[in-house]
mmCIF file of C-alpha atoms and ligand atoms in Angstrom:
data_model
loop_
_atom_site.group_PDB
_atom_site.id
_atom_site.type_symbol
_atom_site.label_atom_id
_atom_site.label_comp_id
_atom_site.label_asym_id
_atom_site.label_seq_id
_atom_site.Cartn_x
_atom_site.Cartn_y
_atom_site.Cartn_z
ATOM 1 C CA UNK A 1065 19.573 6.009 15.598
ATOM 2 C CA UNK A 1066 16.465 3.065 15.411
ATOM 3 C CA UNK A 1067 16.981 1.050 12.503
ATOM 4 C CA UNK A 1068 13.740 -0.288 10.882
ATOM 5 C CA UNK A 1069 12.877 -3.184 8.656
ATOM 6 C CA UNK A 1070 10.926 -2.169 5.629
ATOM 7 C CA UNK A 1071 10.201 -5.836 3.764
ATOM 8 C CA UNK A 1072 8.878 -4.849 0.377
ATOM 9 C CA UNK A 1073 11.187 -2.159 0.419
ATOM 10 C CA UNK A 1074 11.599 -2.084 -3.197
ATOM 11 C CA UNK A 1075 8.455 -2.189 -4.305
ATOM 12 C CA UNK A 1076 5.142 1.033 -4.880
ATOM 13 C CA UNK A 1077 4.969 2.121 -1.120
ATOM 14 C CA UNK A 1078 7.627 0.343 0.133
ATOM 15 C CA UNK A 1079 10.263 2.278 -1.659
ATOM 16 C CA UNK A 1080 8.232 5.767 -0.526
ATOM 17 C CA UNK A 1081 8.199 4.708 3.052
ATOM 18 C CA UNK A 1082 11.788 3.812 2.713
ATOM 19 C CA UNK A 1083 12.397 7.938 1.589
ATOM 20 C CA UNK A 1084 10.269 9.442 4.146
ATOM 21 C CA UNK A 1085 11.955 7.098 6.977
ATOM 22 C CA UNK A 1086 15.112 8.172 6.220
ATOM 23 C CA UNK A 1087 14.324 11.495 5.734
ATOM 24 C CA UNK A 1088 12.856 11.572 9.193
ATOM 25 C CA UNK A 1089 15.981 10.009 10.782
ATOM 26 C CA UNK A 1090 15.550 6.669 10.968
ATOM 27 C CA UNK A 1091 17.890 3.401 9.207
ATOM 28 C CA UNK A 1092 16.415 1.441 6.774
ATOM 29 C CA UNK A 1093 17.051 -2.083 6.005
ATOM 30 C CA UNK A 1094 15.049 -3.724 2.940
ATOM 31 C CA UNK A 1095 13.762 -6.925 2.608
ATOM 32 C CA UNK A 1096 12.986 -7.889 -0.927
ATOM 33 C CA UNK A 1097 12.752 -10.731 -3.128
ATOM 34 C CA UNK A 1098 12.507 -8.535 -5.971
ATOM 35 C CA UNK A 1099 9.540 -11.052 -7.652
ATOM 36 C CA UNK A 1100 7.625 -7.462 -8.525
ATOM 37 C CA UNK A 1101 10.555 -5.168 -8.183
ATOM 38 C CA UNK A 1102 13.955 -3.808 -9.180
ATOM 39 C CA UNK A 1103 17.176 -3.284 -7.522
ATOM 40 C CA UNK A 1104 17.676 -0.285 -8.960
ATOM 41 C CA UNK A 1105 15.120 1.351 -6.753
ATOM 42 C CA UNK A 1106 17.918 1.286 -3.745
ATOM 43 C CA UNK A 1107 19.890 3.047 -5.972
ATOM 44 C CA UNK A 1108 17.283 5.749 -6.451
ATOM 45 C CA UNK A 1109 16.047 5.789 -2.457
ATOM 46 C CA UNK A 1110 19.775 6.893 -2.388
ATOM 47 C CA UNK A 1111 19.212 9.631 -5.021
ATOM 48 C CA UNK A 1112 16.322 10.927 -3.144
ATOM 49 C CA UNK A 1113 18.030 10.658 0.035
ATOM 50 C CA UNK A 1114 21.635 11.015 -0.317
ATOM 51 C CA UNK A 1115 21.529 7.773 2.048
ATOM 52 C CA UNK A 1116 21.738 4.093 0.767
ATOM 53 C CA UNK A 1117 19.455 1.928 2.621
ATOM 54 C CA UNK A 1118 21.025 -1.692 3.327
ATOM 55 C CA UNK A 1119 19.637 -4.365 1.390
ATOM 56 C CA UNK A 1120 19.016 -8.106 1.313
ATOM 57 C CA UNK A 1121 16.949 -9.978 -1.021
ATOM 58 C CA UNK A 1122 15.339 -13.283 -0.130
ATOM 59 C CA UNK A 1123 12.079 -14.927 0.334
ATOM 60 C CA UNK A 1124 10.215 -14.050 3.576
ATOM 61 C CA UNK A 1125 7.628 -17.207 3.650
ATOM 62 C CA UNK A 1126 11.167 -19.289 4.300
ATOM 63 C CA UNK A 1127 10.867 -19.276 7.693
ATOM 64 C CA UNK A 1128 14.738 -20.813 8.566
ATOM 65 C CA UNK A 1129 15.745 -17.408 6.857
ATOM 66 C CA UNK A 1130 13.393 -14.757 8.263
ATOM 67 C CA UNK A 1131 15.082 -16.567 11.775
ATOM 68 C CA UNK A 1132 18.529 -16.443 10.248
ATOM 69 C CA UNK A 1133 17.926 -12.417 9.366
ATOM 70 C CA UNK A 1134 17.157 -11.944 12.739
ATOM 71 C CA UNK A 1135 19.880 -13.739 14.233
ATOM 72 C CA UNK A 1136 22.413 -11.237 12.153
ATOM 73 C CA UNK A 1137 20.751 -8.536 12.853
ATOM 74 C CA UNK A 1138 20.132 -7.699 16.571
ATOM 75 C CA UNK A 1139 19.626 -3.700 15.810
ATOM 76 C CA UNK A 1140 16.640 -3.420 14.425
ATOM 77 C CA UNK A 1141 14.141 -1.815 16.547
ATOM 78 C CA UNK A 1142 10.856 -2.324 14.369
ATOM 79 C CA UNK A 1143 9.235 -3.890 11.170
ATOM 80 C CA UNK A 1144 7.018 -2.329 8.512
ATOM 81 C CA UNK A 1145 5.575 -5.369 6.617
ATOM 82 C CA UNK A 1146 4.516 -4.216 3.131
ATOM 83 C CA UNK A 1147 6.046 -7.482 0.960
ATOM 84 C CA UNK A 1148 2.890 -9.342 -0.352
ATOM 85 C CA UNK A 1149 1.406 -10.438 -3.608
ATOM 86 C CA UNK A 1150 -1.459 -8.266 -4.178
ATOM 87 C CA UNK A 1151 -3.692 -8.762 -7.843
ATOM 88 C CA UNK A 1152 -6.528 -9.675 -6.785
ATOM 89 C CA UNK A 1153 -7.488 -11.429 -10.123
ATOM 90 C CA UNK A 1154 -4.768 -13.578 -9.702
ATOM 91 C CA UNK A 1155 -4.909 -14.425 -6.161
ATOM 92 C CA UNK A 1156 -8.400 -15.847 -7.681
ATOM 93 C CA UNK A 1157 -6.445 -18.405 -9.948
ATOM 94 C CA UNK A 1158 -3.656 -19.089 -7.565
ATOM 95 C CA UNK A 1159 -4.987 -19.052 -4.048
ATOM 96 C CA UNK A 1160 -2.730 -21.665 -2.551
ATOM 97 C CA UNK A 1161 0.127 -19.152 -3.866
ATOM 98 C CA UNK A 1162 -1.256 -16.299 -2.397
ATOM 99 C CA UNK A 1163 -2.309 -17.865 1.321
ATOM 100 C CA UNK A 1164 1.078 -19.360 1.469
ATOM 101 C CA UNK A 1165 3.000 -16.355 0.632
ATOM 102 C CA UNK A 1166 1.279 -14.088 2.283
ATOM 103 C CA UNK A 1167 0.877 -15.612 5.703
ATOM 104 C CA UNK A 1168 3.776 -17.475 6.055
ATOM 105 C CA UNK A 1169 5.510 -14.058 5.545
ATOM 106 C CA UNK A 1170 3.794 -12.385 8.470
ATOM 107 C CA UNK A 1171 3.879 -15.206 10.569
ATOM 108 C CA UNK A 1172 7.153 -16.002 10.431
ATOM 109 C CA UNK A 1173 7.907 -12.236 10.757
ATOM 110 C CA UNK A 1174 5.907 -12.434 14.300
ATOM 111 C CA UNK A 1175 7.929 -15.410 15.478
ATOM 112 C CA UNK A 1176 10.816 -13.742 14.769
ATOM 113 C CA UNK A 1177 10.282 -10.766 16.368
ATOM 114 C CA UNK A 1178 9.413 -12.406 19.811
ATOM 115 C CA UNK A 1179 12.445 -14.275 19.372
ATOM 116 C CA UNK A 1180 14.364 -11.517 18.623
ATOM 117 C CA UNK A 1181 12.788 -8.949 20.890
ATOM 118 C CA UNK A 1182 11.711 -6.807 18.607
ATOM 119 C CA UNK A 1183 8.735 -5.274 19.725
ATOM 120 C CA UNK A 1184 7.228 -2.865 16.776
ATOM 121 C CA UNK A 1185 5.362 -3.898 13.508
ATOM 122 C CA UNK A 1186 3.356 -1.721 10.871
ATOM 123 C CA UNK A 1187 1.163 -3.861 9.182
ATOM 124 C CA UNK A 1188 0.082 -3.065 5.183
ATOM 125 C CA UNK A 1189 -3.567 -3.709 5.583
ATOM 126 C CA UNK A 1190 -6.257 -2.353 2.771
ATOM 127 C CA UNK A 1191 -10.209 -0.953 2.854
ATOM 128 C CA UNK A 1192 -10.412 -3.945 0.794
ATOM 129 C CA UNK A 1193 -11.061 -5.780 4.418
ATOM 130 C CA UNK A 1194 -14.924 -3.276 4.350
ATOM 131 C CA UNK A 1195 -15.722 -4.791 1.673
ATOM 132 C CA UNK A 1196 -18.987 -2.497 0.029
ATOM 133 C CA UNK A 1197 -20.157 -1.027 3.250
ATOM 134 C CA UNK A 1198 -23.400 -0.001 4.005
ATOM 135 C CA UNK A 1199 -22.700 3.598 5.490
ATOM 136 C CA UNK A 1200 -20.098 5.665 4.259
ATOM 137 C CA UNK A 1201 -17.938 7.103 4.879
ATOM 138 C CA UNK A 1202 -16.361 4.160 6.740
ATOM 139 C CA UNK A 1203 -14.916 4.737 10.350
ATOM 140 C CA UNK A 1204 -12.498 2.337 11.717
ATOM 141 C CA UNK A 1205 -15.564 0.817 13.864
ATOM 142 C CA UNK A 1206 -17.462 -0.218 10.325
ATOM 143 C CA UNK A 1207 -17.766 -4.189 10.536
ATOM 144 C CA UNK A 1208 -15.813 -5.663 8.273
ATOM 145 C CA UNK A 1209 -16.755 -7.871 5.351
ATOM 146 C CA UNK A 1210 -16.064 -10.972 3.843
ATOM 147 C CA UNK A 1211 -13.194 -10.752 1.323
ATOM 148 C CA UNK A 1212 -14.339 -11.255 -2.429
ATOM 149 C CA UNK A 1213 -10.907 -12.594 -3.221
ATOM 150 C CA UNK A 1214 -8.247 -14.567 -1.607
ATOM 151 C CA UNK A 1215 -5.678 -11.777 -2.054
ATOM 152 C CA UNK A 1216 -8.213 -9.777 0.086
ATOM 153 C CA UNK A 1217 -9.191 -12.524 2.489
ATOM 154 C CA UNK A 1218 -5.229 -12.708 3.690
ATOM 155 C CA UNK A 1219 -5.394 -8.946 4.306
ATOM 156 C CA UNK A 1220 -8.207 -9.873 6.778
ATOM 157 C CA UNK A 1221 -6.519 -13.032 7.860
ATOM 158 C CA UNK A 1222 -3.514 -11.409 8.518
ATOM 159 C CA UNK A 1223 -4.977 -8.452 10.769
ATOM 160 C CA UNK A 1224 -6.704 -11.111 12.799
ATOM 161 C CA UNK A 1225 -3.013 -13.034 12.947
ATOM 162 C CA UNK A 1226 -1.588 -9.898 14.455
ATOM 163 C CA UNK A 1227 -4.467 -9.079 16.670
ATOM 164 C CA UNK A 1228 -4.027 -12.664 18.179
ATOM 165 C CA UNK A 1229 -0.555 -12.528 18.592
ATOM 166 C CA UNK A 1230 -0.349 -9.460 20.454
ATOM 167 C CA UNK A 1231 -3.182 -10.622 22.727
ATOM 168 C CA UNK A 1232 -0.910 -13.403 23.631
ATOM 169 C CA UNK A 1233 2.470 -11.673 23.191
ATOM 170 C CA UNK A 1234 1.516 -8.485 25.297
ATOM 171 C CA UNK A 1235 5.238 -6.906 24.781
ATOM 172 C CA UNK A 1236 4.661 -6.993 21.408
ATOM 173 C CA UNK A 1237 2.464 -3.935 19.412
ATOM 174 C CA UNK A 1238 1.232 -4.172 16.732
ATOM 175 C CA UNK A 1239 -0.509 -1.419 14.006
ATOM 176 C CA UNK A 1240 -1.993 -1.461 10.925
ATOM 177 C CA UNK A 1241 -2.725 0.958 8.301
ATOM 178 C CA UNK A 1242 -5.875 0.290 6.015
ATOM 179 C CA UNK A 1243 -5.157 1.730 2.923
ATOM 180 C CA UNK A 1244 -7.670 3.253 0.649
ATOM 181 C CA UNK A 1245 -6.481 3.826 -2.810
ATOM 182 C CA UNK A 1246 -2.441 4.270 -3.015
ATOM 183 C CA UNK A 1247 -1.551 6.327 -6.485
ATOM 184 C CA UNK A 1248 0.521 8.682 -7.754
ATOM 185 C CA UNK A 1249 4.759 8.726 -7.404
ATOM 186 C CA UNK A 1250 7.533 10.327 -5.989
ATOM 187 C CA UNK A 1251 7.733 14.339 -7.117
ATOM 188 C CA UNK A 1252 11.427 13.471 -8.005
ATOM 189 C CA UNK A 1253 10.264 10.603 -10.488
ATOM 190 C CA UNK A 1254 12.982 8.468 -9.509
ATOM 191 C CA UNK A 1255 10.558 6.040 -7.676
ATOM 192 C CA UNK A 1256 6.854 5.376 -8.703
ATOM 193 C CA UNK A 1257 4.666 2.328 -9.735
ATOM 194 C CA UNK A 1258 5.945 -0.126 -12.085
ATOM 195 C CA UNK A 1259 3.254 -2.747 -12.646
ATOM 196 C CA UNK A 1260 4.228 -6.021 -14.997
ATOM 197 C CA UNK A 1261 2.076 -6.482 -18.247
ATOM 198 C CA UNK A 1262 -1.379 -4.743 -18.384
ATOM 199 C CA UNK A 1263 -1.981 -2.514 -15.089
ATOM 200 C CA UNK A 1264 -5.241 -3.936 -13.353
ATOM 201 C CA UNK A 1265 -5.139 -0.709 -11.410
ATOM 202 C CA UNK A 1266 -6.922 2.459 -12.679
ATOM 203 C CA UNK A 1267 -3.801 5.463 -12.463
ATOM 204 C CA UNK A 1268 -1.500 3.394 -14.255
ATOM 205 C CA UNK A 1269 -3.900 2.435 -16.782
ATOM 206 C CA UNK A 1270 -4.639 5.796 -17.497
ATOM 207 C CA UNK A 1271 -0.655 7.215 -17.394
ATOM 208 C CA UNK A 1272 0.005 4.144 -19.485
ATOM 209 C CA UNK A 1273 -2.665 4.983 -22.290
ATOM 210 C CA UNK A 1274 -1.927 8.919 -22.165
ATOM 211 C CA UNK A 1275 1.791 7.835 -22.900
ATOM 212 C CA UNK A 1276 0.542 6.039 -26.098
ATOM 213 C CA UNK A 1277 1.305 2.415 -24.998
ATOM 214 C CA UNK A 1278 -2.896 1.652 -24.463
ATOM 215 C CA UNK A 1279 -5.270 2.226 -26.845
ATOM 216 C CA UNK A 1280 -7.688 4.044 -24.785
ATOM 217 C CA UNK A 1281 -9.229 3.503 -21.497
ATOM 218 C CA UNK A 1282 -11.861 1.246 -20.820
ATOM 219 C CA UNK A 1283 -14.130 2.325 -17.699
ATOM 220 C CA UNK A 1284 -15.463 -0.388 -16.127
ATOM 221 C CA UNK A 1285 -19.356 0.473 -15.826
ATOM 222 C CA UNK A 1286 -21.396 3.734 -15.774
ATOM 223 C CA UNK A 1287 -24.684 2.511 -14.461
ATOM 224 C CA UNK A 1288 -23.947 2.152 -10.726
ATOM 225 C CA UNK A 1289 -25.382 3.613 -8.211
ATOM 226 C CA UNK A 1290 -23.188 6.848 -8.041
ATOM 227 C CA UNK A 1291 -23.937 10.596 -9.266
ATOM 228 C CA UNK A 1292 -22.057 10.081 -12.746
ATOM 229 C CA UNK A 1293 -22.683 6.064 -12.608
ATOM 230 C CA UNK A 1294 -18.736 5.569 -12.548
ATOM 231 C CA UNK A 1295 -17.814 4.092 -9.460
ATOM 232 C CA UNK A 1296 -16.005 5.617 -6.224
ATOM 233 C CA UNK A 1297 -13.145 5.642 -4.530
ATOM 234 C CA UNK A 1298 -10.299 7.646 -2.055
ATOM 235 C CA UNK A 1299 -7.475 7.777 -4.197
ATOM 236 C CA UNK A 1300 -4.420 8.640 -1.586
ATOM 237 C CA UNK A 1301 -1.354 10.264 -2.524
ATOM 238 C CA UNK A 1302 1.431 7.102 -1.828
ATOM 239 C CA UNK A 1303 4.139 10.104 -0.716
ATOM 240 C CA UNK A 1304 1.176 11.325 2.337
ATOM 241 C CA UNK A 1305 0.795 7.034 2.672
ATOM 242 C CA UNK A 1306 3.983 6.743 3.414
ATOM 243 C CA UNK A 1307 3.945 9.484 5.692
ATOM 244 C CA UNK A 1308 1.521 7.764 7.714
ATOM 245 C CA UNK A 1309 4.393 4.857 8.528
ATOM 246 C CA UNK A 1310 6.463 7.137 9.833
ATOM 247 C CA UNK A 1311 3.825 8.749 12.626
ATOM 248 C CA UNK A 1312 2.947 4.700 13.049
ATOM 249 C CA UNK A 1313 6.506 3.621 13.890
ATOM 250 C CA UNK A 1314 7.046 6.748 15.959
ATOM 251 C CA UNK A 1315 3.855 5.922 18.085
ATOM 252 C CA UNK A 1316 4.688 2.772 18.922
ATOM 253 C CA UNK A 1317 8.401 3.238 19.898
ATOM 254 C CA UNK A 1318 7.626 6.263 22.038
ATOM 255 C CA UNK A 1319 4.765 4.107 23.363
ATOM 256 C CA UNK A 1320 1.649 6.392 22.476
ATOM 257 C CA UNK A 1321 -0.078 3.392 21.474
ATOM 258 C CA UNK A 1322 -3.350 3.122 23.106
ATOM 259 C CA UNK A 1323 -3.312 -0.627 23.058
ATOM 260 C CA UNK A 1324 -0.672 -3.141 21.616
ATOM 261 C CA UNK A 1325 -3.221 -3.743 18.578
ATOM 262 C CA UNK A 1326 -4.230 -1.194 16.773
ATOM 263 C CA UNK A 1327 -6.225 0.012 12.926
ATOM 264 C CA UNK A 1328 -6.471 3.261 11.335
ATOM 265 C CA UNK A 1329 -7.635 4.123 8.003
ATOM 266 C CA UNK A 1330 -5.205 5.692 5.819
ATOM 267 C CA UNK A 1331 -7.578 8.149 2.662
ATOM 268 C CA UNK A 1332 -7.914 11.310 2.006
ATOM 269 C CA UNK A 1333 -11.953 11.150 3.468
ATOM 270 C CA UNK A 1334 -12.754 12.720 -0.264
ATOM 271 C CA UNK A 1335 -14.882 10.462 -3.194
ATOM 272 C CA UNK A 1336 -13.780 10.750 -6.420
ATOM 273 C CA UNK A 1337 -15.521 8.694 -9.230
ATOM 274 C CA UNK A 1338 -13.912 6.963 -11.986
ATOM 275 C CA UNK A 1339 -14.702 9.840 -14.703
ATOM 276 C CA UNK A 1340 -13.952 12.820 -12.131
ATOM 277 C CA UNK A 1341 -10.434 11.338 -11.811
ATOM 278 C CA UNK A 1342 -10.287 11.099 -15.549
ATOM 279 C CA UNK A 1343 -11.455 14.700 -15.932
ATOM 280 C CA UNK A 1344 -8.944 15.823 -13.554
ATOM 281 C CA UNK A 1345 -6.063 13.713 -15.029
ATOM 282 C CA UNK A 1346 -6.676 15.546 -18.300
ATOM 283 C CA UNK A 1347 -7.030 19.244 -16.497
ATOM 284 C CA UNK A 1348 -3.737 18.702 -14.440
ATOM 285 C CA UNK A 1349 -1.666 17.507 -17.306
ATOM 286 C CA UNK A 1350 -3.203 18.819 -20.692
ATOM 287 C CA UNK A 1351 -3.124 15.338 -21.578
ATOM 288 C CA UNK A 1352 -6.006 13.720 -23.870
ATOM 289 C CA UNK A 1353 -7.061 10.567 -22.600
ATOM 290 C CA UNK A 1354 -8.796 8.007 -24.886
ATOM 291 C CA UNK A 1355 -11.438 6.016 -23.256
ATOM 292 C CA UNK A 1356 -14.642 3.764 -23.777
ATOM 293 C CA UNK A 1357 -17.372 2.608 -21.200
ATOM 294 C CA UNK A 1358 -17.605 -1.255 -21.325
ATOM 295 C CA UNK A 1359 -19.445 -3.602 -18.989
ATOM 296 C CA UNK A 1360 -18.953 -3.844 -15.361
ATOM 297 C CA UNK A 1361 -15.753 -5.181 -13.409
ATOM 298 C CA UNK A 1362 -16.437 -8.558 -11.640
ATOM 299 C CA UNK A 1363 -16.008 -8.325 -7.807
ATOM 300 C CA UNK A 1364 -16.072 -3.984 -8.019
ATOM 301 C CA UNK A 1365 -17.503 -2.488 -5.084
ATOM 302 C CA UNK A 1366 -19.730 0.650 -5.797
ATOM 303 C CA UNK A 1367 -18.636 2.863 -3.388
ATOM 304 C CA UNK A 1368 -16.269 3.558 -0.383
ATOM 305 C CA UNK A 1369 -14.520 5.831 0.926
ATOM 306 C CA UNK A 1370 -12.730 6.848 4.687
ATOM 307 C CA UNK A 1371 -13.546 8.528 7.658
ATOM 308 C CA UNK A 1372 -9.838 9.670 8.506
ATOM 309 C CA UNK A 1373 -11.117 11.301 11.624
ATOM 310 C CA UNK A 1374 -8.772 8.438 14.125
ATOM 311 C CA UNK A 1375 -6.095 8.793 12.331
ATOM 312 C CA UNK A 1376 -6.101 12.755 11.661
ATOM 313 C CA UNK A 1377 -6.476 12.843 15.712
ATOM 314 C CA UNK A 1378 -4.541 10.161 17.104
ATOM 315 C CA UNK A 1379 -1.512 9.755 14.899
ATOM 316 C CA UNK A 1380 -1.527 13.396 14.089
ATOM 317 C CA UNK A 1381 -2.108 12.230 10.187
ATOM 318 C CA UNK A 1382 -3.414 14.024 7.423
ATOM 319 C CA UNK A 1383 -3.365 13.731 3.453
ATOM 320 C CA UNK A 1384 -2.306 16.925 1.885
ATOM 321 C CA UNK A 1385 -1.180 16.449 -1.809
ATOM 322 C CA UNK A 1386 -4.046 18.108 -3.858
ATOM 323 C CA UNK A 1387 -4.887 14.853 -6.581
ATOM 324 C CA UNK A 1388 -4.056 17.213 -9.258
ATOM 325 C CA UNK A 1389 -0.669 17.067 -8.273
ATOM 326 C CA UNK A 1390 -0.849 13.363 -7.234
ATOM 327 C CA UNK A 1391 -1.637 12.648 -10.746
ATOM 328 C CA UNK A 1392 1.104 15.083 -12.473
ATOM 329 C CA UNK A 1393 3.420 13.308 -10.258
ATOM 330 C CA UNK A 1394 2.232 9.829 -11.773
ATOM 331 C CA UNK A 1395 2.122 11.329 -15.384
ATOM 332 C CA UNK A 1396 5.711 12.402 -14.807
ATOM 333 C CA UNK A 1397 6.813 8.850 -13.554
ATOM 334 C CA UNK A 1398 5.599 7.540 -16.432
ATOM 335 C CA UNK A 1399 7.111 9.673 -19.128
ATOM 336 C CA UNK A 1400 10.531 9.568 -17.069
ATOM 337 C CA UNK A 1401 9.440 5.630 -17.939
ATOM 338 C CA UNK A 1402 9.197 5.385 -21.091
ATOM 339 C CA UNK A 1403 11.548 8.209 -22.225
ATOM 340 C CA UNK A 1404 8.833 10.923 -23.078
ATOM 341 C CA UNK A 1405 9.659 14.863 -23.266
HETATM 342 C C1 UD1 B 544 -8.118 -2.883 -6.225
HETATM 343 C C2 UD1 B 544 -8.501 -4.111 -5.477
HETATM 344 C C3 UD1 B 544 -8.233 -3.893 -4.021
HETATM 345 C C4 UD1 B 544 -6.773 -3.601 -3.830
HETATM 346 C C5 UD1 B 544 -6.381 -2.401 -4.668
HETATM 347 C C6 UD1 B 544 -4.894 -2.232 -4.652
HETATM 348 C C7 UD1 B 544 -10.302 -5.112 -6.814
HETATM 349 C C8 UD1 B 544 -11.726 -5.479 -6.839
HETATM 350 N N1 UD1 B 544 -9.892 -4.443 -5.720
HETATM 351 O O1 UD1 B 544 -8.949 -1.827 -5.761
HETATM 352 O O2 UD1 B 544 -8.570 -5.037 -3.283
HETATM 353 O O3 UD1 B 544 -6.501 -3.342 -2.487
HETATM 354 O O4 UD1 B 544 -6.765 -2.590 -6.022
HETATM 355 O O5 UD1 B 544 -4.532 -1.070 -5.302
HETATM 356 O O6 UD1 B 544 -9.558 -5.401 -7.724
HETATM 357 N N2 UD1 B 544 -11.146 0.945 -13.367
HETATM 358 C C9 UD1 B 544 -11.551 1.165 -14.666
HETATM 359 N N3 UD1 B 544 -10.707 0.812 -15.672
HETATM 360 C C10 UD1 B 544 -9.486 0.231 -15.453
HETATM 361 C C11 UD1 B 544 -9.095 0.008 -14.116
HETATM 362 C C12 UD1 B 544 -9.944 0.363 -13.094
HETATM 363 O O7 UD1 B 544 -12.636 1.686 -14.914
HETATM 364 O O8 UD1 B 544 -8.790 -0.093 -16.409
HETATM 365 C C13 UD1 B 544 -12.033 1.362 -12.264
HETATM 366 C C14 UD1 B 544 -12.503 0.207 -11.399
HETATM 367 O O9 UD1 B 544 -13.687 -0.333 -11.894
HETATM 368 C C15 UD1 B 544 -12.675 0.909 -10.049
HETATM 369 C C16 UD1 B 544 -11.657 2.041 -10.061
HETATM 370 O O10 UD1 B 544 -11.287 2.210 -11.416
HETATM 371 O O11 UD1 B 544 -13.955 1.471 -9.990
HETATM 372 C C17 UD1 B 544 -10.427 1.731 -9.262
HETATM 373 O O12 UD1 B 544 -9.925 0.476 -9.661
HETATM 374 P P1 UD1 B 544 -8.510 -0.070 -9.154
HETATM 375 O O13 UD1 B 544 -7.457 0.953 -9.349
HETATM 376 O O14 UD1 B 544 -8.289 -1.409 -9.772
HETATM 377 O O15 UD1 B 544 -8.701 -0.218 -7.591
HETATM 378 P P2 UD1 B 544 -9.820 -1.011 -6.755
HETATM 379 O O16 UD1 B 544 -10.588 -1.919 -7.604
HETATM 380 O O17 UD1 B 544 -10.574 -0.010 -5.973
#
C-alpha cells in the first residue's frame, strides 16, 4: 500500500484529496498546522471513508522539523503540497509573511525529499500564475504573467523552485496542477470550505448571504468587457479537483510522466460570469439571493478560463459535476454549518 503525504490535509482541497486518496487505495498522512483549519476534519475524512488518516500538526516553513518528519517516517512514497496561505488581499499587507511561509514550506519539503528518497510531489499551483491572458481559453503553453499579488507571485515562484530542482535532482518528479476556480463541497457535507471572517471568495459569499448571515451580495463590477459585464471565470467542482491528485500521484509512481517537471490545468474549459453563477445558484437551490452591483474589485482579471485539453488526454482527467450540483453541494455545507433545515 503507498502511503502519501497530503500537507494541508485539513484544509478546502486538502481534506477532499485526502477522501478520494483513500478511497482509491492509497494511506494518507496529514500535515497541518491547523492556522486555517480544524481537527475535526480528520474525524470527518474518517466518516467519509471509514479510514482515519494519520495526523501531525506542525509548521512546515521549520525546516529542522519537515527533516525530523522525514526521518520518522521512511514509508512515504510521495507528497501532495497544498499547505499555503492564500488571500491574496492579505498577502498584499503581509508579504514578508506570505514569501516566508510559503517558500520555506516547499523548499524545505524538496530538501527533504532528496534526503529522504522520496521521489513524487504534486504541487498546488493556480491560473492565478496567467494572469489576464490575451487568448482564451488558456492552454498550458500560454506565457505566464506577472503576479498582481505576492500570494500569487509565490505560486509562480514556487513552480519555478520545483522546475529547478528537478532539473538538478533528475530522480526527483515533480507535477503541478493549476487550478482554476475550486468551489463547491463534499456531497456528504461533512467536509467543505470554512473561510475565517468575511469570505473574499465569491461561492461562499453567496452560500453565506443565502443562509442569512450577509446582507446581500455585492458584485464586484458590471461594465467589463464580458457579454453580461460581470466578470468570468471556470469555477471547478473541488470533489473532480481532487480527483485530479489522484491521476497525478498515480502518473508519477507508475512513471507515465513525460518529463520529471510537469503543468496541467485543472477547469472545467466552461466560462461562467459572475451573474450566470448567481442565476444558477438560485435555480439549483430555490434560494433568493440578495445582491447589489458596486464598483470594481482592485487587481480582478476580466476573463479566463482553461483549455483542459492536456490534462483530459494525458492524465486521463475530466470535470464532471454539473455546477448546479457543485453549488447544491456548497449550499448544503453551509446549512449543515450553521444549523439550517
Ligand atoms: C481569487 C484570487 C486568486 C486565487 C483564488 C483562490 C484575486 C484577484 N484572485 O480568484 O488568485 O487563486 O481566489 O480561490 O483575489 N466576486 C464578487 N463578489 C464577491 C466576491 C467575488 O463579485 O463578494 C467576483 C469577483 O470580482 C470575481 C469572481 O467573483 O469576478 C470570483 O472571485 P473569487 O471567488 O474571489 O475568485 P478570483 O478572484 O477569481
Amino acid at each position: 500500500m503507498s502511503k502519501i503525504l497530503v500537507t494541508g490535509g485539513t484544509g478546502f482541497i486538502g481534506s477532499h484529496t485526502v477522501v478520494e486518496l483513500q478511497e482509491a487505495g492509497y494511506d494518507v498522512i496529514i500535515v497541518d498546522d491547523l492556522s486555517n483549519s480544524k481537527a475535526e476534519v480528520v474525524d470527518n475524512i474518517e466518516k467519509i471513508t471509514g479510514k482515519r488518516p494519520e495526523f501531525e500538526n506542525f509548521d512546515l516553513s521549520n525546516r529542522a522539523d519537515v527533516l525530523n518528519f522525514f526521518l520518522r517516517h521512511k514509508d512515504i512514497d510521495a507528497v501532495i503540497h497544498f499547505a499555503a496561505f492564500k488571500a491574496v488581499g492579505e498577502s498584499v499587507y503581509k508579504p514578508l509573511e506570505y514569501y516566508r511561509n510559503n517558500l520555506n514550506s516547499l523548499m524545505n519539503i524538496l530538501e527533504s525529499m532528496k534526503f529522504a528518497g522520496v521521489r513524487n510531489l504534486v504541487f498546488s499551483s493556480s491560473c492565478t500564475v496567467y494572469g489576464q491572458p490575451e487568448k482564451l481559453p488558456v492552454t498550458e503553453s500560454t506565457p505566464r504573467l506577472p503576479a498582481e499579488s505576492p500570494y500569487g507571485n509565490t505560486k509562480t515562484v514556487n513552480e519555478d523552485i520545483i522546475r529547478d530542482f528537478c532539473a538538478a535532482e533528475k530522480e526527483i518528479n515533480g507535477l503541478a496542477l493549476r487550478y482554476f476556480n475550486p468551489i463547491g463541497a463534499h456531497p456528504s457535507s461533512l467536509i467543505g470550505e470554512s473561510p475565517v471572517g468575511v469570505p473574499n471568495n465569491l461561492v461562499p459569499y453567496i452560500t453565506q448571504t443565502a443562509a442569512g448571515i450577509r446582507k446581500e451580495l455585492s458584485i464586484f463590477g458590471n461594465d467589463y468587457d464580458t457579454p453580461d459585464g460581470t466578470p468570468i471565470r471556470d469555477y471547478i467542482d473541488v470533489v473532480d479537483l481532487s480527483k485530479a491528485h489522484v491521476v497525478a500521484i498515480r502518473r508519477l509512481m507508475e512513471g507515465k510522466n513525460k518529463s520529471n517537471y510537469e503543468f496541467f490545468n485543472v477547469g472545467t474549459g466552461r466560462g461562467l460570469s459572475v451573474l450566470e453563477l448567481v442565476n444558477a445558484f438560485k435555480k439549483s437551490t430555490g434560494v433568493d439571493l440578495p445582491y447589489k452591483i458596486v464598483g470594481r474589485r482592485a487587481g480582478d482579471i476580466v476573463k479566463i478560463w482553461a483549455d483542459t485539453t492536456l490534462a483530459n488526454t494525458e492524465l486521463g482527467w475530466k470535470a464532471e459535476v454539473p455546477i448546479e450540483q457543485t453549488l447544491l453541494n456548497a449550499w448544503n455545507w453551509e446549512k449543515k454549518c450553521r444549523g439550517i433545515r
